[in-house]
PDB file of C-alpha atoms in Angstrom:
ATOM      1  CA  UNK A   1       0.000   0.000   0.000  1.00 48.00           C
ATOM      2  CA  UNK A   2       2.854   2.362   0.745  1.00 46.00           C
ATOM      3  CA  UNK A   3       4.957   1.480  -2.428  1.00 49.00           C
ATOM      4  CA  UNK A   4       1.350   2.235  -4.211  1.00 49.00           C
ATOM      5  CA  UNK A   5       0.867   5.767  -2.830  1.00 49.00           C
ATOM      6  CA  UNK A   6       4.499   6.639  -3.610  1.00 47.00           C
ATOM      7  CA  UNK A   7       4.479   5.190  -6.691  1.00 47.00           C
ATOM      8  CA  UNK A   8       1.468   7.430  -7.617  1.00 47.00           C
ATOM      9  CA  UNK A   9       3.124  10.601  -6.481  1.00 43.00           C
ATOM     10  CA  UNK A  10       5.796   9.727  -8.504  1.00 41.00           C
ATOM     11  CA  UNK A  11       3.384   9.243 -11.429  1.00 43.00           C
ATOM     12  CA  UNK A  12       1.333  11.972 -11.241  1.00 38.00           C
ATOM     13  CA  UNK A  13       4.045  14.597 -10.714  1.00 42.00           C
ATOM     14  CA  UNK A  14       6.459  13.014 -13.960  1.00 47.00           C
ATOM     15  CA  UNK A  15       2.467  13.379 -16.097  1.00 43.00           C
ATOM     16  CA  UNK A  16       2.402  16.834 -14.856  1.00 37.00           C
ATOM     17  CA  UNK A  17       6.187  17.311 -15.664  1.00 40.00           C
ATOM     18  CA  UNK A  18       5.897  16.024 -19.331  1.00 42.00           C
ATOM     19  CA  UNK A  19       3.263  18.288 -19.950  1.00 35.00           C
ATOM     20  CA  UNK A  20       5.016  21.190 -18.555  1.00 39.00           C
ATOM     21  CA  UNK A  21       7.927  19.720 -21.526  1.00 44.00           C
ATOM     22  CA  UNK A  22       5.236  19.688 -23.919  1.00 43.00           C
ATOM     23  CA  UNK A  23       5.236  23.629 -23.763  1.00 44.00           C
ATOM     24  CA  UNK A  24       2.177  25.769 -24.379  1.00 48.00           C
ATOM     25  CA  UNK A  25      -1.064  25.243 -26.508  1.00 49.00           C
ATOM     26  CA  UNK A  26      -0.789  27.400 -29.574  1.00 56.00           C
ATOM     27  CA  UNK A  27      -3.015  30.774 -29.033  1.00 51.00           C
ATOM     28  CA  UNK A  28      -4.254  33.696 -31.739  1.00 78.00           C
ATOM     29  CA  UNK A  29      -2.369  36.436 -32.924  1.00 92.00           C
ATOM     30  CA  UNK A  30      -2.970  39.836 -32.314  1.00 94.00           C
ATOM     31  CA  UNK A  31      -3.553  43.033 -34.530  1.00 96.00           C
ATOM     32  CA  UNK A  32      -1.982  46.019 -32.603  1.00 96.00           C
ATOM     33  CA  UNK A  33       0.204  48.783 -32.746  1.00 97.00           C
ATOM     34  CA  UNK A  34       3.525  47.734 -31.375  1.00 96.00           C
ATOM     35  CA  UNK A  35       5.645  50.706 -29.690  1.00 97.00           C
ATOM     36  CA  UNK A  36       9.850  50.325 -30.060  1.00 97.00           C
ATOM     37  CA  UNK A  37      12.465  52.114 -28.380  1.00 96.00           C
ATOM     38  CA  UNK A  38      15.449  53.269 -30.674  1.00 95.00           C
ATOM     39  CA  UNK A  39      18.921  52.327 -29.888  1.00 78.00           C
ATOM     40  CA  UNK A  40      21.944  53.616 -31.331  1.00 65.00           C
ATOM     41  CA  UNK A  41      23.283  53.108 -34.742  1.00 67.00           C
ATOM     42  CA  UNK A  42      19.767  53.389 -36.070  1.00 76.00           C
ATOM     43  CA  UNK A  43      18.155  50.165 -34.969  1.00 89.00           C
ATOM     44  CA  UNK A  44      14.677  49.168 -32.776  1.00 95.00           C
ATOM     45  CA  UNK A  45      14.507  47.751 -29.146  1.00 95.00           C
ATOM     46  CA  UNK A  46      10.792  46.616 -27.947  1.00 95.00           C
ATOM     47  CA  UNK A  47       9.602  48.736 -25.596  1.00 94.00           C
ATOM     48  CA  UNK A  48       9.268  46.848 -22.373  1.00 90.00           C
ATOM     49  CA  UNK A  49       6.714  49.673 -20.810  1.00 92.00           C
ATOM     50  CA  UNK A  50       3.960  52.035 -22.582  1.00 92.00           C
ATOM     51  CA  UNK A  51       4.695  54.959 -24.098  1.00 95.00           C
ATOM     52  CA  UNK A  52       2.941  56.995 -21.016  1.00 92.00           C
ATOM     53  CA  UNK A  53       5.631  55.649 -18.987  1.00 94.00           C
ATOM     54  CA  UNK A  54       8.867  55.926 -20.831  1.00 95.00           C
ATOM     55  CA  UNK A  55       9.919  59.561 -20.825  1.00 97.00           C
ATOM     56  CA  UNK A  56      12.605  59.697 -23.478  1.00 97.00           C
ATOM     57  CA  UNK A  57      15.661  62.533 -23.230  1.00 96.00           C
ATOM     58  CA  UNK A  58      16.233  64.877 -25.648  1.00 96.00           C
ATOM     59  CA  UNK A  59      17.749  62.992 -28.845  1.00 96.00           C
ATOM     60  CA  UNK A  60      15.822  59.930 -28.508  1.00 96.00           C
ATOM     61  CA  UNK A  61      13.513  58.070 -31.022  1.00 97.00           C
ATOM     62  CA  UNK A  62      10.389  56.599 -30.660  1.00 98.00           C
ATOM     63  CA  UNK A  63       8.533  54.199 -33.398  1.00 98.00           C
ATOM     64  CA  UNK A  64       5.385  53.380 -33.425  1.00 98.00           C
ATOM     65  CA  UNK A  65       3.906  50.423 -36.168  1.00 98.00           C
ATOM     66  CA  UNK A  66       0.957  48.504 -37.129  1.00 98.00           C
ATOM     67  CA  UNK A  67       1.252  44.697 -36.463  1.00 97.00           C
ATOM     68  CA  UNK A  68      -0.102  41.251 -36.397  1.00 95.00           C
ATOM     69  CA  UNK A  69       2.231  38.951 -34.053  1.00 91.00           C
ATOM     70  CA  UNK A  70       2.525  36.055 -32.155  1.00 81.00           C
ATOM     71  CA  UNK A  71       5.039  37.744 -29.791  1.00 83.00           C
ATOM     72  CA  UNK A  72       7.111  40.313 -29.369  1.00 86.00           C
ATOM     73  CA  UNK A  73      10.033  38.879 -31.873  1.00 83.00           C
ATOM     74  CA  UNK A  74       7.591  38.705 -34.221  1.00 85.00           C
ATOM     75  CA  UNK A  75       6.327  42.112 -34.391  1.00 93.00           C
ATOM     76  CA  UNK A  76       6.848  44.061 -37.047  1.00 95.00           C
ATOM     77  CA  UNK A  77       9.288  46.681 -36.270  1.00 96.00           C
ATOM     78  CA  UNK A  78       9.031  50.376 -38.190  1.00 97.00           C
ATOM     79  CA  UNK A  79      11.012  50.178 -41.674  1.00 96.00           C
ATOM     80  CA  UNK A  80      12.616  53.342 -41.253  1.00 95.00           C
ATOM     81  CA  UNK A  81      15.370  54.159 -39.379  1.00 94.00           C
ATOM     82  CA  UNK A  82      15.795  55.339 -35.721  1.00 95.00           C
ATOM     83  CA  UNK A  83      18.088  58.786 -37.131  1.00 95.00           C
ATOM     84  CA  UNK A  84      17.634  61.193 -34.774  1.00 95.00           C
ATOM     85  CA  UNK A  85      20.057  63.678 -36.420  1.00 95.00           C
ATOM     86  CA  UNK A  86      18.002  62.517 -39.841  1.00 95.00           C
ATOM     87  CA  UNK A  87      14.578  63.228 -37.867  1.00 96.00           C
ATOM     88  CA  UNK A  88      15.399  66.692 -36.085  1.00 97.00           C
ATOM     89  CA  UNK A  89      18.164  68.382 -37.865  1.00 96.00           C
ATOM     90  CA  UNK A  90      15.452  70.816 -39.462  1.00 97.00           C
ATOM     91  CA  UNK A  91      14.399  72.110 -35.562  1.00 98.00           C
ATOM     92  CA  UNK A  92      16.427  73.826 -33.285  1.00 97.00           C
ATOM     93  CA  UNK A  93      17.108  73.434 -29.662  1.00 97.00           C
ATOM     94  CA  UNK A  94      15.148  75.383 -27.320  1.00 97.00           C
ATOM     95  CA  UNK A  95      15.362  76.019 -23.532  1.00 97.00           C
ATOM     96  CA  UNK A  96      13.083  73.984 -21.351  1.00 97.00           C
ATOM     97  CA  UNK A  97      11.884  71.431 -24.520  1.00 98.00           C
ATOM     98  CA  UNK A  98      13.334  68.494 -25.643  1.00 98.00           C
ATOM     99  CA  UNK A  99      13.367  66.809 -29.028  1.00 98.00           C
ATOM    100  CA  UNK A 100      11.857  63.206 -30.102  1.00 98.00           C
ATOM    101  CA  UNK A 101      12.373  61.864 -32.983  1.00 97.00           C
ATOM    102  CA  UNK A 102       8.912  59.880 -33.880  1.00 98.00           C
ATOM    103  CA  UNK A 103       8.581  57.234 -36.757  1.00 98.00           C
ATOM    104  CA  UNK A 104       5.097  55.940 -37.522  1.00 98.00           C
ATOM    105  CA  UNK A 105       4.407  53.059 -39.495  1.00 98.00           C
ATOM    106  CA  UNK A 106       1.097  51.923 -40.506  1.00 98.00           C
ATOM    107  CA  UNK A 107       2.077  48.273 -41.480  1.00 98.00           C
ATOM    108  CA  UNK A 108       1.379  46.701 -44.727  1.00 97.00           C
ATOM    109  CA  UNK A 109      -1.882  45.619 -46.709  1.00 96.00           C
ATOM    110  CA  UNK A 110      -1.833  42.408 -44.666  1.00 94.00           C
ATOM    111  CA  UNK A 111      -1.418  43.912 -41.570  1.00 94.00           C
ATOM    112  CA  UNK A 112      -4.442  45.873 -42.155  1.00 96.00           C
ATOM    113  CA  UNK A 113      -7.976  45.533 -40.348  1.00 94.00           C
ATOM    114  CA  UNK A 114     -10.968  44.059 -43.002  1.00 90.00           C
ATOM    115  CA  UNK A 115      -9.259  45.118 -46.129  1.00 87.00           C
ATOM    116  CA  UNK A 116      -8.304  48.340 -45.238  1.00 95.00           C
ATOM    117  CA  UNK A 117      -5.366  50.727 -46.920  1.00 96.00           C
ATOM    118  CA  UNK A 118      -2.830  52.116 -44.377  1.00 98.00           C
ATOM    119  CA  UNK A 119      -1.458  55.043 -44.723  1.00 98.00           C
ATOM    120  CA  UNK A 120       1.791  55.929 -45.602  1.00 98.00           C
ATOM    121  CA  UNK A 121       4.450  55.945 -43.279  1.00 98.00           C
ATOM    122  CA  UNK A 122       5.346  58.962 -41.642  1.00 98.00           C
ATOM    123  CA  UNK A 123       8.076  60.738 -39.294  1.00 98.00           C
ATOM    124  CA  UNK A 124       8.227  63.969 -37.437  1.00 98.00           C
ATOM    125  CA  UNK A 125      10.258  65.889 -34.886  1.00 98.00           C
ATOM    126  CA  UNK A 126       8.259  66.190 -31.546  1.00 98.00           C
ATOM    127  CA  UNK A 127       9.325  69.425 -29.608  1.00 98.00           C
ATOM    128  CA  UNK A 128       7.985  68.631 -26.085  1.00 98.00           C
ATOM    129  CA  UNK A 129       8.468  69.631 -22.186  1.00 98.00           C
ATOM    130  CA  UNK A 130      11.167  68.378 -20.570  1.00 98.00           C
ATOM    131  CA  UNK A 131       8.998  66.035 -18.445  1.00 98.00           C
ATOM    132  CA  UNK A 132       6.748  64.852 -21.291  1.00 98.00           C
ATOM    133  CA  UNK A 133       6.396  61.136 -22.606  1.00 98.00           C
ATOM    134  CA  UNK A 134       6.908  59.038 -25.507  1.00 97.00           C
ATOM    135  CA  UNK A 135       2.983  58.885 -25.332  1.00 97.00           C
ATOM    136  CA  UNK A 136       2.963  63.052 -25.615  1.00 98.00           C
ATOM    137  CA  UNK A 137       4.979  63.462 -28.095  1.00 98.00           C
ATOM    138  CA  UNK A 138       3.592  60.847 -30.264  1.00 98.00           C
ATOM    139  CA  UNK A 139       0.238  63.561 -30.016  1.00 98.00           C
ATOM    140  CA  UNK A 140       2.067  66.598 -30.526  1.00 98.00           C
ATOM    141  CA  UNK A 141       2.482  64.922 -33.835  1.00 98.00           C
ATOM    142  CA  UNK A 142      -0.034  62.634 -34.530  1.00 98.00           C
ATOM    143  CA  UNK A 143      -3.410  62.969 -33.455  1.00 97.00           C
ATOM    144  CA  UNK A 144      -6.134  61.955 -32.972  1.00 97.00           C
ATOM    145  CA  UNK A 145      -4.901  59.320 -31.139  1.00 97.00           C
ATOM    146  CA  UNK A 146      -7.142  56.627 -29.918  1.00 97.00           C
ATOM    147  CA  UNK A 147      -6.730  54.568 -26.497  1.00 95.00           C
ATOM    148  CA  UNK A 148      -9.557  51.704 -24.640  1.00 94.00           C
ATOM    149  CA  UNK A 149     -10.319  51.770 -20.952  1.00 93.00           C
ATOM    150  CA  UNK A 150      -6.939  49.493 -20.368  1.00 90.00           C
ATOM    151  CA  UNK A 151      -4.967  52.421 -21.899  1.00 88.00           C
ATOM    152  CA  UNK A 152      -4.049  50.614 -24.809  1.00 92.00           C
ATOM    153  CA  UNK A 153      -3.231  52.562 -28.043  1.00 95.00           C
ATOM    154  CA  UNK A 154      -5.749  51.882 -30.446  1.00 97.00           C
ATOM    155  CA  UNK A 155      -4.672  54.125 -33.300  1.00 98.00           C
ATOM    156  CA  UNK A 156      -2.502  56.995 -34.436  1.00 98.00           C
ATOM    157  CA  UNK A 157      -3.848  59.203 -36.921  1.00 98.00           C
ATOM    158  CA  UNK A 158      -7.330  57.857 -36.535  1.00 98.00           C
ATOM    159  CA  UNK A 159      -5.760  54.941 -38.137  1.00 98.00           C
ATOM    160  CA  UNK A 160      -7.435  52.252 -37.609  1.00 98.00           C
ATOM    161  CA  UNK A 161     -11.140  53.336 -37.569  1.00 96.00           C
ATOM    162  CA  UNK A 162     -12.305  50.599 -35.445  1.00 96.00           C
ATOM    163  CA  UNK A 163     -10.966  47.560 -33.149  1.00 95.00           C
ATOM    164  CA  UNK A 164      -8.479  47.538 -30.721  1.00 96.00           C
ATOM    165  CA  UNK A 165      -5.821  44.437 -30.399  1.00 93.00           C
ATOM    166  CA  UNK A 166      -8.091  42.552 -31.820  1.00 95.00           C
ATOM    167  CA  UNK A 167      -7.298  38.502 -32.166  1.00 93.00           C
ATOM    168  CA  UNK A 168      -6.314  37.750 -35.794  1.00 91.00           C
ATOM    169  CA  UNK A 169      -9.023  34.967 -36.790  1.00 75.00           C
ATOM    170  CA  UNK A 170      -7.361  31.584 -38.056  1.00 61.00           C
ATOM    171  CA  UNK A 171      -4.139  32.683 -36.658  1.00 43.00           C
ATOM    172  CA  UNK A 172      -0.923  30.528 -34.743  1.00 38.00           C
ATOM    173  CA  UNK A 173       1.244  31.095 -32.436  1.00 38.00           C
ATOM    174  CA  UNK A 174       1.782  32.933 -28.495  1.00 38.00           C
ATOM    175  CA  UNK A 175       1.115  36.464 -28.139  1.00 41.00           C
ATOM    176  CA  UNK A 176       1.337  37.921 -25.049  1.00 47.00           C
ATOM    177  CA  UNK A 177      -1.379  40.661 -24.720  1.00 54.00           C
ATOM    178  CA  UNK A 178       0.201  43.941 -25.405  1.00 57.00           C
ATOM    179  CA  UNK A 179       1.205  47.198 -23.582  1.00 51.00           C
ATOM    180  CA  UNK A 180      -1.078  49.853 -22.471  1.00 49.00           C
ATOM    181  CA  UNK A 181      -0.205  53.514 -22.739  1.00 48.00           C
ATOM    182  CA  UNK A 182       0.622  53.115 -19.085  1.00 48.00           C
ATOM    183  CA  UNK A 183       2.655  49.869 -19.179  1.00 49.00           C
ATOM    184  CA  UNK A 184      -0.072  48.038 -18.250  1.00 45.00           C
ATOM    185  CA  UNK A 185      -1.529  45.552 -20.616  1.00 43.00           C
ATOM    186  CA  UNK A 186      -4.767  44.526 -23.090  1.00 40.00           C
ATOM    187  CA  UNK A 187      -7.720  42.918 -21.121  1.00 29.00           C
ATOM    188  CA  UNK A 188      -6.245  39.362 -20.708  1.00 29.00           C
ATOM    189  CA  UNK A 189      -3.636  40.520 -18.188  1.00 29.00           C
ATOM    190  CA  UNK A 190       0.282  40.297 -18.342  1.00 28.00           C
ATOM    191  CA  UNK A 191       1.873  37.498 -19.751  1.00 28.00           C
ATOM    192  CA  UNK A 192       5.242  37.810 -19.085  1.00 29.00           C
ATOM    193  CA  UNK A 193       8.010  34.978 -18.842  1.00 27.00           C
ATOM    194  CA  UNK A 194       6.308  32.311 -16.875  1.00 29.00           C
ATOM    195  CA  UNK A 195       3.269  33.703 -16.190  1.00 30.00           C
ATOM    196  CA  UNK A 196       1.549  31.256 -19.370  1.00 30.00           C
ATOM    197  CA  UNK A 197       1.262  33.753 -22.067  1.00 31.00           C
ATOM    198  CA  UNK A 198      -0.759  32.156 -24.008  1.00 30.00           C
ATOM    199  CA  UNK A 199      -3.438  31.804 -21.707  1.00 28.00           C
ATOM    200  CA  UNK A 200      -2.194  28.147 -21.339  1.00 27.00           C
ATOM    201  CA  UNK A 201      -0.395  26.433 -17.800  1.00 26.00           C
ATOM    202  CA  UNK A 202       3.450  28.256 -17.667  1.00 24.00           C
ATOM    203  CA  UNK A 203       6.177  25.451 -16.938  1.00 29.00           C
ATOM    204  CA  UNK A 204       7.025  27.241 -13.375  1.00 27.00           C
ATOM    205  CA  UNK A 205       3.930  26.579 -12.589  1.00 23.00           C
ATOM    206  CA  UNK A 206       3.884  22.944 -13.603  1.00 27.00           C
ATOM    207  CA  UNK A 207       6.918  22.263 -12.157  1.00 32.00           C
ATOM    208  CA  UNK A 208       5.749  23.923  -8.585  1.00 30.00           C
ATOM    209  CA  UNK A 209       2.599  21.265  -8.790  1.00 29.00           C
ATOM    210  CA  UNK A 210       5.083  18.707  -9.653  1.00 34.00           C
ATOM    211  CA  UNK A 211       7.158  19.297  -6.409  1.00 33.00           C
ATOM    212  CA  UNK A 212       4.561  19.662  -4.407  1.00 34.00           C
ATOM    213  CA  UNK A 213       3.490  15.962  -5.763  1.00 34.00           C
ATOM    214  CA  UNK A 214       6.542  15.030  -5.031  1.00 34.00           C
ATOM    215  CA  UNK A 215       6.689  16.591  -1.611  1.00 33.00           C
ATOM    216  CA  UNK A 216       3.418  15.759  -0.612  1.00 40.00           C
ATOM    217  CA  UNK A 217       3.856  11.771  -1.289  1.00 42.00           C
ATOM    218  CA  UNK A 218       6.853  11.556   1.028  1.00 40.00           C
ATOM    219  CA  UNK A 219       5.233  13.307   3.824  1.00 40.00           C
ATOM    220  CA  UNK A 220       2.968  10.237   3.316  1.00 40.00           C
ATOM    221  CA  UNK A 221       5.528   7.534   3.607  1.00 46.00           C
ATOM    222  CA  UNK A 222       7.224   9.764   6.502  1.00 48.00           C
ATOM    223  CA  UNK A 223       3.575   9.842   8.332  1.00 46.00           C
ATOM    224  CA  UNK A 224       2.702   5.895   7.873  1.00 50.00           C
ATOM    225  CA  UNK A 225       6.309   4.968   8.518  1.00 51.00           C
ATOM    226  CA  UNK A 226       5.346   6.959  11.975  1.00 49.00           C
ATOM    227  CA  UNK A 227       2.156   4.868  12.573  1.00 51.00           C
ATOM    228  CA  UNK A 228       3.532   1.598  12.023  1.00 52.00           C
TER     229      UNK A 228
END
């Protein structure tokens, strides 16, 4: 009876291991506007907060584009260049402002919501306070600008018309629901590493039930081995 219980512990906690192996269910993609951070030499960074949050020094670039994605590596990132000295060189310095450079790219035909045409791509120099966002200067240069009751950015430019991260029908992959204006995320919640992002069991938590299995079958044996 003893060699039974432990031996279903043991079984029970290597099922729930395996499937922890197995990784994630697949999960739908999302439509959204993805928001980068450039880095020097001209190239993107995902942002890891929302653009109400980061608060960029003067000289910095922010892009902005249209996306479908499973996750953040596969977001499209803006097809221009993060050239700050490209971006601004046209406006001068000015006490108490700062400069952002802003790139906005609307994403291709197939990024586009039911058939739609995005616009084309577009950049601009954002003369701001010296406390203002990414978020601000994006509408010093680009509005209307469109945000949900998570803070999520909907559009830029009133593009698109409608929707708001919406799930990409027939889609594969992971996608982590993405970043609200104020870091925080689309309805769904965070889904950061370990935290299942695909709305499926994470392995850290499949591996904590699998310990506790574990644990909790030789407190068993420890307990009868007590009694007898």
């Amino acid at each position: 009876m003893r060699r039974t219980g432990a031996a279903g512990a043991l079984l029970l906690a290597g099922a729930v291991t395996a499937l922890a192996a197995a990784g994630p269910a697949q999960a739908q993609e999302y439509r959204y506007w993805a928001f980068w951070d450039g880095a020097d030499r001209g190239s993107w960074t995902y942002a890891t907060q929302g653009p109400a949050t980061v608060r960029p020094a003067d000289g910095a670039v922010e892009g902005f584009r249209f996306t479908v994605g499973a996750d953040s590596a596969a977001a499209g990132r803006p097809r221009a260049a993060a050239d700050f000295d490209a971006l601004c060189r046209a406006t001068p310095a000015k006490d108490g402002r700062k400069r952002i450079g802003i790139v906005i790219d609307f994403g291709t035909a197939a990024d586009a919501p039911g058939g739609a045409r995005p616009p084309a791509a577009r950049t601009a120099c954002a003369q701001v306070p010296e406390d203002a966002s990414a978020g601000d200067a994006l509408a010093a240069v680009a509005r209307p600008l469109r945000y949900d009751s998570n803070a999520l950015l909907c559009a830029i430019a009133g593009y698109p018309t409608s929707g708001c991260a919406d799930q990409v029908s027939g889609a594969d992959g992971a996608k982590g629901a993405p970043k609200g204006a104020d870091g925080s995320t689309a309805s769904g919640g965070s889904k950061g590493a370990g935290d299942g992002g695909d709305g499926g069991p994470s392995a850290g938590l499949l591996g904590g039930v699998a310990a506790v299995v574990v644990l909790g079958g030789a407190a068993v044996r420890q307990a009868r081995r007590r009694r007898g």
